[in-house]
């Protein structure tokens, strides 16, 4: 097996294709390439003369082969650090910040999983300096002297007449609690999968430290993802955020996908992350204006078979904005797309979908109002809004689709420097146009 030092690093931008020469794929690599589901996230196809074709779409991260480390890097949002900021804001709007990297990362830089491991290590280091959390756990044990409460029934059945072996129930102070177990499990995984030497040494040391505090084996991730925070463990929240992202995506709807058993695949679905990010922004921008923001709302009875009355399917816009109640309420569906639309037209499929949303959900019955739908897409530049209208044969506009570019790098920079109001105001201006209301 090729060592990390000998393994070539190949960078591929999202939504791009690259052919790599002189690639010797091992049997293990071929099995990985054939892993069910990998092709839909990162397409790897062996070609003749020891070449490998790589086709990337909206998934970014790292795939490790024996001779190659393939890094799919995000371009639309401004790089891998931007992915971390988006994930932080999606989880906690007050948490987004600028990240500083060690000088050892000045050239080349770590891949996304190593960055997450670095953030985890920094937060866990902070927890150790503050003092790890402990709690009291009830134990029942046989002791030479009374501790806590003597259990007469157990004593009579097990040690009748003996005074040197006493059955007791007592509370013991322990650091073997879920808060520490989650950190320890994530540090163990980081220690096995991190490739950047500067991060690997740190997470290995911290994994040993947390291993001395608790037993992470058999961790219940479902329980860990549902942890409640109060004054006793609120300071663990940032570390847990990175731990869950590293272990299973933190419950953000299959945000991260695992590869084979040795974790050689770590890919982020940017389409899902961008949707969660925009939903968070829209909710914070529009709720103070009295506009309700509903994510992934289901609507049946839109497409109906007239002969049978059966519903064909549901429609589910990414967001539905509403103000008021009943048939006279103002409504605007919003479709969120992580696609390269800054310098190209909306695809026919996305237009048809958006026109359906507009016609079914974006107009008030009995009015002359034109049905509308908004499309929000990611961009690394400022791009003017563009509108596409559907016109009936008489020339009247029946529906209108307006596509808005969200300049993600600029938005993240503003969020990280305390200018959230600026970002929210701009998004509200895009989506809450009150013309025709």
Short mmCIF file of C-alpha atoms in Angstrom, two decimals:
data_model
loop_
_atom_site.label_atom_id
_atom_site.label_comp_id
_atom_site.label_asym_id
_atom_site.label_seq_id
_atom_site.Cartn_x
_atom_site.Cartn_y
_atom_site.Cartn_z
CA UNK A 1 0.00 0.00 0.00
CA UNK A 2 1.30 3.45 -0.90
CA UNK A 3 2.24 5.68 2.01
CA UNK A 4 0.79 9.16 2.43
CA UNK A 5 4.11 10.70 1.40
CA UNK A 6 4.16 8.79 -1.90
CA UNK A 7 0.47 9.31 -2.69
CA UNK A 8 -0.19 11.95 -5.32
CA UNK A 9 -2.67 14.70 -4.53
CA UNK A 10 -5.10 15.45 -7.35
CA UNK A 11 -7.39 18.47 -7.09
CA UNK A 12 -10.61 18.62 -9.08
CA UNK A 13 -13.03 21.53 -8.98
CA UNK A 14 -16.70 20.77 -8.38
CA UNK A 15 -18.71 20.34 -11.59
CA UNK A 16 -15.59 19.55 -13.59
CA UNK A 17 -13.89 16.64 -15.35
CA UNK A 18 -10.25 15.61 -15.26
CA UNK A 19 -8.22 12.72 -16.66
CA UNK A 20 -5.19 11.64 -14.60
CA UNK A 21 -2.31 9.84 -16.29
CA UNK A 22 -0.17 7.00 -14.91
CA UNK A 23 -2.57 5.69 -12.29
CA UNK A 24 -1.97 2.16 -11.02
CA UNK A 25 -5.22 1.06 -9.41
CA UNK A 26 -5.01 -1.70 -6.84
CA UNK A 27 -7.68 -4.35 -6.33
CA UNK A 28 -8.77 -2.42 -3.25
CA UNK A 29 -9.13 0.74 -5.34
CA UNK A 30 -11.25 -1.06 -7.93
CA UNK A 31 -13.54 -2.36 -5.21
CA UNK A 32 -13.89 1.16 -3.84
CA UNK A 33 -14.69 2.59 -7.28
CA UNK A 34 -17.46 0.01 -7.61
CA UNK A 35 -18.97 0.88 -4.22
CA UNK A 36 -22.73 1.37 -4.67
CA UNK A 37 -23.67 5.04 -4.52
CA UNK A 38 -20.17 6.45 -5.03
CA UNK A 39 -20.73 7.04 -8.74
CA UNK A 40 -23.60 9.45 -8.02
CA UNK A 41 -21.27 11.56 -5.85
CA UNK A 42 -17.93 11.27 -7.60
CA UNK A 43 -17.62 9.31 -10.84
CA UNK A 44 -14.31 7.45 -11.19
CA UNK A 45 -13.76 5.50 -14.41
CA UNK A 46 -10.58 3.57 -15.25
CA UNK A 47 -9.42 4.14 -18.83
CA UNK A 48 -6.91 2.39 -21.05
CA UNK A 49 -3.19 3.09 -20.67
CA UNK A 50 -3.37 3.52 -16.86
CA UNK A 51 -5.57 6.59 -16.91
CA UNK A 52 -8.40 7.56 -14.58
CA UNK A 53 -11.32 9.80 -15.48
CA UNK A 54 -12.74 11.89 -12.62
CA UNK A 55 -16.13 13.59 -12.94
CA UNK A 56 -17.22 15.79 -10.03
CA UNK A 57 -20.62 17.30 -9.42
CA UNK A 58 -21.96 19.06 -6.31
CA UNK A 59 -20.16 16.82 -3.79
CA UNK A 60 -16.86 18.08 -2.36
CA UNK A 61 -14.35 16.44 -0.05
CA UNK A 62 -11.75 13.70 -0.39
CA UNK A 63 -11.51 10.19 -1.78
CA UNK A 64 -8.32 8.29 -0.95
CA UNK A 65 -6.97 5.62 -3.27
CA UNK A 66 -3.77 3.70 -2.66
CA UNK A 67 -1.81 5.84 -5.12
CA UNK A 68 -3.97 9.00 -5.27
CA UNK A 69 -5.69 11.39 -2.93
CA UNK A 70 -8.51 12.99 -4.90
CA UNK A 71 -9.67 16.30 -3.48
CA UNK A 72 -12.85 17.81 -4.87
CA UNK A 73 -12.68 21.48 -3.97
CA UNK A 74 -15.61 23.89 -3.76
CA UNK A 75 -15.39 26.94 -6.01
CA UNK A 76 -18.81 28.60 -5.81
CA UNK A 77 -18.60 29.32 -2.08
CA UNK A 78 -14.94 30.34 -1.84
CA UNK A 79 -13.08 27.20 -0.75
CA UNK A 80 -13.11 24.56 1.97
CA UNK A 81 -13.07 27.03 4.86
CA UNK A 82 -16.28 28.51 3.47
CA UNK A 83 -17.91 25.09 3.78
CA UNK A 84 -17.07 25.12 7.50
CA UNK A 85 -18.57 28.58 7.91
CA UNK A 86 -21.74 27.53 6.10
CA UNK A 87 -22.08 24.44 8.29
CA UNK A 88 -21.55 26.53 11.44
CA UNK A 89 -24.13 29.12 10.44
CA UNK A 90 -26.64 26.42 9.52
CA UNK A 91 -26.24 24.94 13.01
CA UNK A 92 -25.90 28.19 14.98
CA UNK A 93 -26.08 31.69 13.41
CA UNK A 94 -24.09 33.13 16.30
CA UNK A 95 -21.15 30.78 15.71
CA UNK A 96 -19.90 31.70 12.22
CA UNK A 97 -16.37 33.12 12.27
CA UNK A 98 -13.10 33.45 10.44
CA UNK A 99 -10.80 30.47 10.82
CA UNK A 100 -7.06 30.88 11.11
CA UNK A 101 -4.86 28.00 9.95
CA UNK A 102 -1.45 26.95 11.26
CA UNK A 103 1.52 28.19 9.26
CA UNK A 104 2.20 24.59 8.21
CA UNK A 105 -0.90 24.89 6.03
CA UNK A 106 0.32 27.96 4.21
CA UNK A 107 1.08 25.96 1.08
CA UNK A 108 -1.18 23.30 -0.33
CA UNK A 109 -3.58 23.31 2.58
CA UNK A 110 -5.51 20.48 4.19
CA UNK A 111 -8.55 18.85 2.67
CA UNK A 112 -12.02 19.28 4.12
CA UNK A 113 -11.98 16.32 6.51
CA UNK A 114 -8.62 17.44 7.94
CA UNK A 115 -10.04 20.93 8.47
CA UNK A 116 -12.97 19.51 10.41
CA UNK A 117 -10.55 17.40 12.46
CA UNK A 118 -8.52 20.55 13.17
CA UNK A 119 -11.61 22.43 14.39
CA UNK A 120 -12.54 19.44 16.56
CA UNK A 121 -9.04 19.31 18.05
CA UNK A 122 -9.05 23.02 18.91
CA UNK A 123 -12.41 22.79 20.67
CA UNK A 124 -11.42 19.63 22.56
CA UNK A 125 -8.18 21.29 23.67
CA UNK A 126 -10.25 24.14 25.04
CA UNK A 127 -12.49 21.71 26.92
CA UNK A 128 -9.51 20.08 28.60
CA UNK A 129 -8.19 23.47 29.69
CA UNK A 130 -11.58 24.36 31.17
CA UNK A 131 -11.84 20.97 32.86
CA UNK A 132 -13.77 18.02 31.39
CA UNK A 133 -17.38 17.58 32.37
CA UNK A 134 -18.31 15.00 34.98
CA UNK A 135 -21.58 13.75 36.37
CA UNK A 136 -22.74 11.48 39.16
CA UNK A 137 -23.70 7.98 38.12
CA UNK A 138 -25.55 5.51 40.33
CA UNK A 139 -23.70 2.25 40.93
CA UNK A 140 -24.52 -0.94 42.80
CA UNK A 141 -21.48 -2.86 44.04
CA UNK A 142 -20.13 -5.14 46.75
CA UNK A 143 -17.87 -3.17 49.09
CA UNK A 144 -15.90 -3.88 52.32
CA UNK A 145 -17.54 -0.90 54.04
CA UNK A 146 -20.83 0.93 53.70
CA UNK A 147 -20.89 3.59 51.01
CA UNK A 148 -24.07 5.41 50.15
CA UNK A 149 -27.03 3.18 51.01
CA UNK A 150 -26.94 -0.43 52.20
CA UNK A 151 -29.28 -2.73 50.24
CA UNK A 152 -30.74 -5.14 52.85
CA UNK A 153 -32.50 -7.47 50.38
CA UNK A 154 -29.38 -8.00 48.26
CA UNK A 155 -27.23 -8.33 51.39
CA UNK A 156 -29.52 -11.00 52.84
CA UNK A 157 -29.64 -13.01 49.62
CA UNK A 158 -25.97 -12.79 48.71
CA UNK A 159 -23.93 -12.34 51.89
CA UNK A 160 -26.11 -13.35 54.85
CA UNK A 161 -24.20 -13.01 58.12
CA UNK A 162 -21.09 -11.42 56.56
CA UNK A 163 -19.89 -7.94 57.49
CA UNK A 164 -16.89 -7.75 55.16
CA UNK A 165 -18.92 -7.84 51.93
CA UNK A 166 -21.71 -5.28 51.81
CA UNK A 167 -24.18 -4.62 48.98
CA UNK A 168 -24.38 -0.85 48.46
CA UNK A 169 -25.93 1.65 46.10
CA UNK A 170 -24.02 4.90 45.77
CA UNK A 171 -23.41 7.86 43.43
CA UNK A 172 -19.97 8.09 41.89
CA UNK A 173 -18.49 11.11 40.20
CA UNK A 174 -17.43 10.12 36.68
CA UNK A 175 -16.19 11.68 33.44
CA UNK A 176 -17.51 8.69 31.48
CA UNK A 177 -20.49 10.69 30.22
CA UNK A 178 -22.00 11.15 26.76
CA UNK A 179 -20.51 14.62 26.30
CA UNK A 180 -16.97 13.25 26.62
CA UNK A 181 -17.75 9.99 24.80
CA UNK A 182 -18.84 11.88 21.67
CA UNK A 183 -15.61 13.88 21.61
CA UNK A 184 -13.52 10.76 22.21
CA UNK A 185 -15.22 8.79 19.42
CA UNK A 186 -14.71 11.61 16.91
CA UNK A 187 -11.08 12.08 17.96
CA UNK A 188 -10.47 8.36 17.49
CA UNK A 189 -11.90 8.54 13.98
CA UNK A 190 -9.87 11.66 13.20
CA UNK A 191 -6.71 9.93 14.45
CA UNK A 192 -7.31 7.10 11.95
CA UNK A 193 -8.33 9.20 8.94
CA UNK A 194 -6.45 12.51 9.15
CA UNK A 195 -3.65 12.85 6.62
CA UNK A 196 -2.14 16.24 7.52
CA UNK A 197 0.70 15.49 9.93
CA UNK A 198 0.19 18.74 11.88
CA UNK A 199 -3.40 17.75 12.65
CA UNK A 200 -2.78 14.04 13.06
CA UNK A 201 -0.30 14.51 15.92
CA UNK A 202 -2.69 16.81 17.76
CA UNK A 203 -5.78 14.60 17.42
CA UNK A 204 -3.85 11.48 18.45
CA UNK A 205 -2.69 13.17 21.64
CA UNK A 206 -6.20 14.42 22.39
CA UNK A 207 -7.71 11.01 21.58
CA UNK A 208 -5.45 9.50 24.25
CA UNK A 209 -6.43 12.23 26.74
CA UNK A 210 -10.16 11.74 26.20
CA UNK A 211 -9.70 7.97 26.16
CA UNK A 212 -8.49 8.28 29.74
CA UNK A 213 -11.69 10.10 30.67
CA UNK A 214 -14.29 7.80 29.15
CA UNK A 215 -15.06 4.74 27.06
CA UNK A 216 -16.25 5.83 23.58
CA UNK A 217 -16.91 2.31 22.29
CA UNK A 218 -20.55 1.58 21.58
CA UNK A 219 -21.42 5.29 21.41
CA UNK A 220 -25.10 5.83 20.55
CA UNK A 221 -24.93 8.43 17.77
CA UNK A 222 -28.68 8.92 17.78
CA UNK A 223 -28.57 9.86 21.46
CA UNK A 224 -25.50 12.02 20.86
CA UNK A 225 -27.20 13.94 18.03
CA UNK A 226 -30.15 14.59 20.34
CA UNK A 227 -28.12 15.96 23.25
CA UNK A 228 -29.74 18.79 25.18
CA UNK A 229 -27.57 21.67 26.34
CA UNK A 230 -27.79 23.64 29.54
CA UNK A 231 -25.44 25.50 31.81
CA UNK A 232 -23.50 22.31 32.61
CA UNK A 233 -22.56 21.40 29.03
CA UNK A 234 -23.25 24.43 26.80
CA UNK A 235 -19.50 24.88 26.33
CA UNK A 236 -19.36 21.45 24.66
CA UNK A 237 -21.66 22.49 21.81
CA UNK A 238 -18.95 23.67 19.33
CA UNK A 239 -16.87 20.52 19.86
CA UNK A 240 -19.94 18.34 19.43
CA UNK A 241 -20.83 20.14 16.20
CA UNK A 242 -17.49 19.18 14.62
CA UNK A 243 -17.62 15.70 16.16
CA UNK A 244 -21.01 14.97 14.62
CA UNK A 245 -19.96 16.36 11.25
CA UNK A 246 -16.95 14.08 11.33
CA UNK A 247 -18.89 11.02 12.44
CA UNK A 248 -22.19 11.18 10.61
CA UNK A 249 -23.02 14.65 9.34
CA UNK A 250 -24.64 15.91 12.50
CA UNK A 251 -28.13 14.99 11.34
CA UNK A 252 -28.19 17.62 8.58
CA UNK A 253 -30.10 15.34 6.20
CA UNK A 254 -27.32 13.11 4.87
CA UNK A 255 -24.93 16.01 4.54
CA UNK A 256 -21.91 13.71 4.73
CA UNK A 257 -21.63 10.24 3.25
CA UNK A 258 -19.30 7.52 4.44
CA UNK A 259 -17.35 5.31 2.11
CA UNK A 260 -16.14 1.77 2.63
CA UNK A 261 -15.15 0.33 6.00
CA UNK A 262 -11.80 2.12 6.15
CA UNK A 263 -13.36 5.58 5.62
CA UNK A 264 -11.57 6.35 2.38
CA UNK A 265 -14.51 8.43 1.17
CA UNK A 266 -15.61 11.70 2.75
CA UNK A 267 -17.90 13.80 0.57
CA UNK A 268 -20.16 16.73 1.34
CA UNK A 269 -23.40 17.27 -0.57
CA UNK A 270 -23.13 21.00 -1.27
CA UNK A 271 -26.63 21.12 -2.72
CA UNK A 272 -28.06 20.03 0.64
CA UNK A 273 -25.73 22.27 2.65
CA UNK A 274 -26.56 25.30 0.48
CA UNK A 275 -30.28 24.63 0.91
CA UNK A 276 -29.94 24.45 4.70
CA UNK A 277 -27.76 27.60 4.70
CA UNK A 278 -30.20 29.65 2.59
CA UNK A 279 -33.16 28.39 4.63
CA UNK A 280 -31.48 29.63 7.80
CA UNK A 281 -30.73 33.01 6.21
CA UNK A 282 -34.24 33.40 4.80
CA UNK A 283 -35.85 32.53 8.12
CA UNK A 284 -33.79 35.12 9.96
CA UNK A 285 -34.32 37.72 7.25
CA UNK A 286 -38.07 37.37 6.70
CA UNK A 287 -39.55 36.33 10.04
CA UNK A 288 -39.11 39.85 11.54
CA UNK A 289 -41.12 41.16 8.55
CA UNK A 290 -44.06 38.96 9.45
CA UNK A 291 -43.40 36.50 6.63
CA UNK A 292 -43.59 32.82 7.49
CA UNK A 293 -40.84 30.62 6.00
CA UNK A 294 -41.67 26.94 5.52
CA UNK A 295 -39.00 24.54 4.32
CA UNK A 296 -39.82 21.47 2.21
CA UNK A 297 -43.60 21.87 2.65
CA UNK A 298 -45.66 19.20 0.88
CA UNK A 299 -48.62 20.07 -1.35
CA UNK A 300 -50.93 17.44 -2.75
CA UNK A 301 -53.91 17.71 -5.06
CA UNK A 302 -51.99 19.81 -7.57
CA UNK A 303 -51.63 17.25 -10.36
CA UNK A 304 -54.83 15.22 -10.56
CA UNK A 305 -56.07 12.52 -12.94
CA UNK A 306 -59.46 13.91 -13.97
CA UNK A 307 -60.91 10.53 -14.95
CA UNK A 308 -60.20 8.96 -11.54
CA UNK A 309 -59.61 11.93 -9.27
CA UNK A 310 -56.37 10.35 -8.08
CA UNK A 311 -53.50 12.66 -7.20
CA UNK A 312 -50.49 12.15 -9.47
CA UNK A 313 -47.80 13.33 -7.04
CA UNK A 314 -47.00 15.94 -4.43
CA UNK A 315 -44.95 19.04 -5.12
CA UNK A 316 -42.47 20.27 -2.53
CA UNK A 317 -40.71 23.62 -3.01
CA UNK A 318 -37.54 24.18 -1.04
CA UNK A 319 -39.18 27.19 0.64
CA UNK A 320 -42.68 28.62 0.72
CA UNK A 321 -43.01 32.20 1.92
CA UNK A 322 -46.44 33.23 3.18
CA UNK A 323 -47.99 36.35 4.67
CA UNK A 324 -51.58 36.04 5.85
CA UNK A 325 -54.01 33.14 5.83
CA UNK A 326 -56.52 31.60 3.48
CA UNK A 327 -56.91 32.10 -0.29
CA UNK A 328 -56.03 35.80 -0.11
CA UNK A 329 -52.64 35.19 1.55
CA UNK A 330 -49.50 36.35 -0.26
CA UNK A 331 -47.33 33.36 -1.20
CA UNK A 332 -44.00 32.93 -2.96
CA UNK A 333 -42.34 29.55 -3.60
CA UNK A 334 -38.53 29.53 -3.63
CA UNK A 335 -36.31 26.96 -5.31
CA UNK A 336 -32.70 26.73 -4.06
CA UNK A 337 -30.08 25.53 -6.52
CA UNK A 338 -26.38 24.87 -6.05
CA UNK A 339 -25.59 25.07 -9.76
CA UNK A 340 -23.41 27.05 -12.16
CA UNK A 341 -26.04 29.57 -13.13
CA UNK A 342 -24.00 32.76 -12.85
CA UNK A 343 -22.96 32.67 -16.50
CA UNK A 344 -25.56 30.38 -18.05
CA UNK A 345 -29.31 30.03 -18.40
CA UNK A 346 -31.48 28.07 -16.03
CA UNK A 347 -31.89 24.52 -17.29
CA UNK A 348 -35.19 23.58 -18.91
CA UNK A 349 -35.93 21.11 -16.13
CA UNK A 350 -35.45 23.73 -13.41
CA UNK A 351 -37.56 26.23 -15.35
CA UNK A 352 -40.41 23.77 -15.77
CA UNK A 353 -40.28 22.87 -12.09
CA UNK A 354 -40.24 26.53 -11.02
CA UNK A 355 -43.11 27.43 -13.37
CA UNK A 356 -45.17 24.65 -11.79
CA UNK A 357 -44.39 26.01 -8.33
CA UNK A 358 -45.31 29.52 -9.47
CA UNK A 359 -48.61 28.54 -11.08
CA UNK A 360 -49.70 26.21 -8.25
CA UNK A 361 -48.47 28.18 -5.23
CA UNK A 362 -47.32 31.65 -6.29
CA UNK A 363 -50.55 33.50 -7.14
CA UNK A 364 -53.76 34.44 -5.35
CA UNK A 365 -56.95 33.08 -6.91
CA UNK A 366 -59.35 35.64 -8.35
CA UNK A 367 -56.71 38.36 -8.86
CA UNK A 368 -54.84 39.69 -11.85
CA UNK A 369 -51.57 39.08 -10.04
CA UNK A 370 -48.89 37.26 -12.05
CA UNK A 371 -47.80 33.98 -10.49
CA UNK A 372 -44.20 34.16 -9.29
CA UNK A 373 -41.41 31.88 -8.10
CA UNK A 374 -37.92 32.79 -6.98
CA UNK A 375 -34.77 30.78 -7.67
CA UNK A 376 -31.74 31.36 -5.42
CA UNK A 377 -28.41 29.96 -6.67
CA UNK A 378 -24.85 30.09 -5.37
CA UNK A 379 -22.33 32.41 -6.99
CA UNK A 380 -18.81 33.66 -6.33
CA UNK A 381 -19.64 37.00 -7.97
CA UNK A 382 -22.34 39.65 -7.89
CA UNK A 383 -24.76 38.87 -10.71
CA UNK A 384 -27.91 40.89 -11.48
CA UNK A 385 -31.25 39.19 -11.03
CA UNK A 386 -32.75 37.68 -14.19
CA UNK A 387 -36.42 37.09 -14.91
CA UNK A 388 -38.01 34.60 -17.27
CA UNK A 389 -41.73 34.94 -18.09
CA UNK A 390 -44.13 32.46 -19.58
CA UNK A 391 -46.61 34.13 -21.92
CA UNK A 392 -49.93 32.91 -23.22
CA UNK A 393 -50.72 33.20 -26.93
CA UNK A 394 -52.43 36.54 -26.32
CA UNK A 395 -49.21 38.00 -24.92
CA UNK A 396 -50.28 38.15 -21.27
CA UNK A 397 -47.67 36.99 -18.78
CA UNK A 398 -48.96 33.94 -16.92
CA UNK A 399 -46.01 33.31 -14.60
CA UNK A 400 -42.64 34.81 -13.85
CA UNK A 401 -39.44 33.21 -12.55
CA UNK A 402 -36.77 35.46 -11.03
CA UNK A 403 -33.31 33.99 -10.49
CA UNK A 404 -31.15 35.60 -7.79
CA UNK A 405 -27.44 35.00 -7.28
CA UNK A 406 -26.32 34.75 -3.67
CA UNK A 407 -22.69 35.91 -3.52
CA UNK A 408 -21.68 33.30 -0.95
CA UNK A 409 -18.06 34.39 -0.26
CA UNK A 410 -19.17 37.98 0.37
CA UNK A 411 -22.08 36.82 2.52
CA UNK A 412 -19.86 34.58 4.64
CA UNK A 413 -17.31 37.35 5.07
CA UNK A 414 -20.05 39.69 6.26
CA UNK A 415 -21.43 37.07 8.66
CA UNK A 416 -17.98 36.37 10.10
CA UNK A 417 -17.30 40.06 10.71
CA UNK A 418 -20.54 40.89 12.50
CA UNK A 419 -22.43 42.29 9.50
CA UNK A 420 -25.27 39.78 9.44
CA UNK A 421 -27.89 42.52 9.14
CA UNK A 422 -26.36 43.54 5.81
CA UNK A 423 -26.75 40.02 4.42
CA UNK A 424 -30.26 39.56 5.77
CA UNK A 425 -31.42 42.92 4.42
CA UNK A 426 -30.18 42.07 0.95
CA UNK A 427 -31.85 38.66 0.96
CA UNK A 428 -35.10 40.15 2.21
CA UNK A 429 -34.98 42.60 -0.69
CA UNK A 430 -34.63 39.69 -3.11
CA UNK A 431 -37.43 37.52 -1.77
CA UNK A 432 -39.92 39.87 -0.13
CA UNK A 433 -40.70 42.13 -3.08
CA UNK A 434 -44.09 43.54 -2.17
CA UNK A 435 -45.10 44.61 -5.69
CA UNK A 436 -48.46 43.19 -6.53
CA UNK A 437 -49.40 42.32 -2.97
#
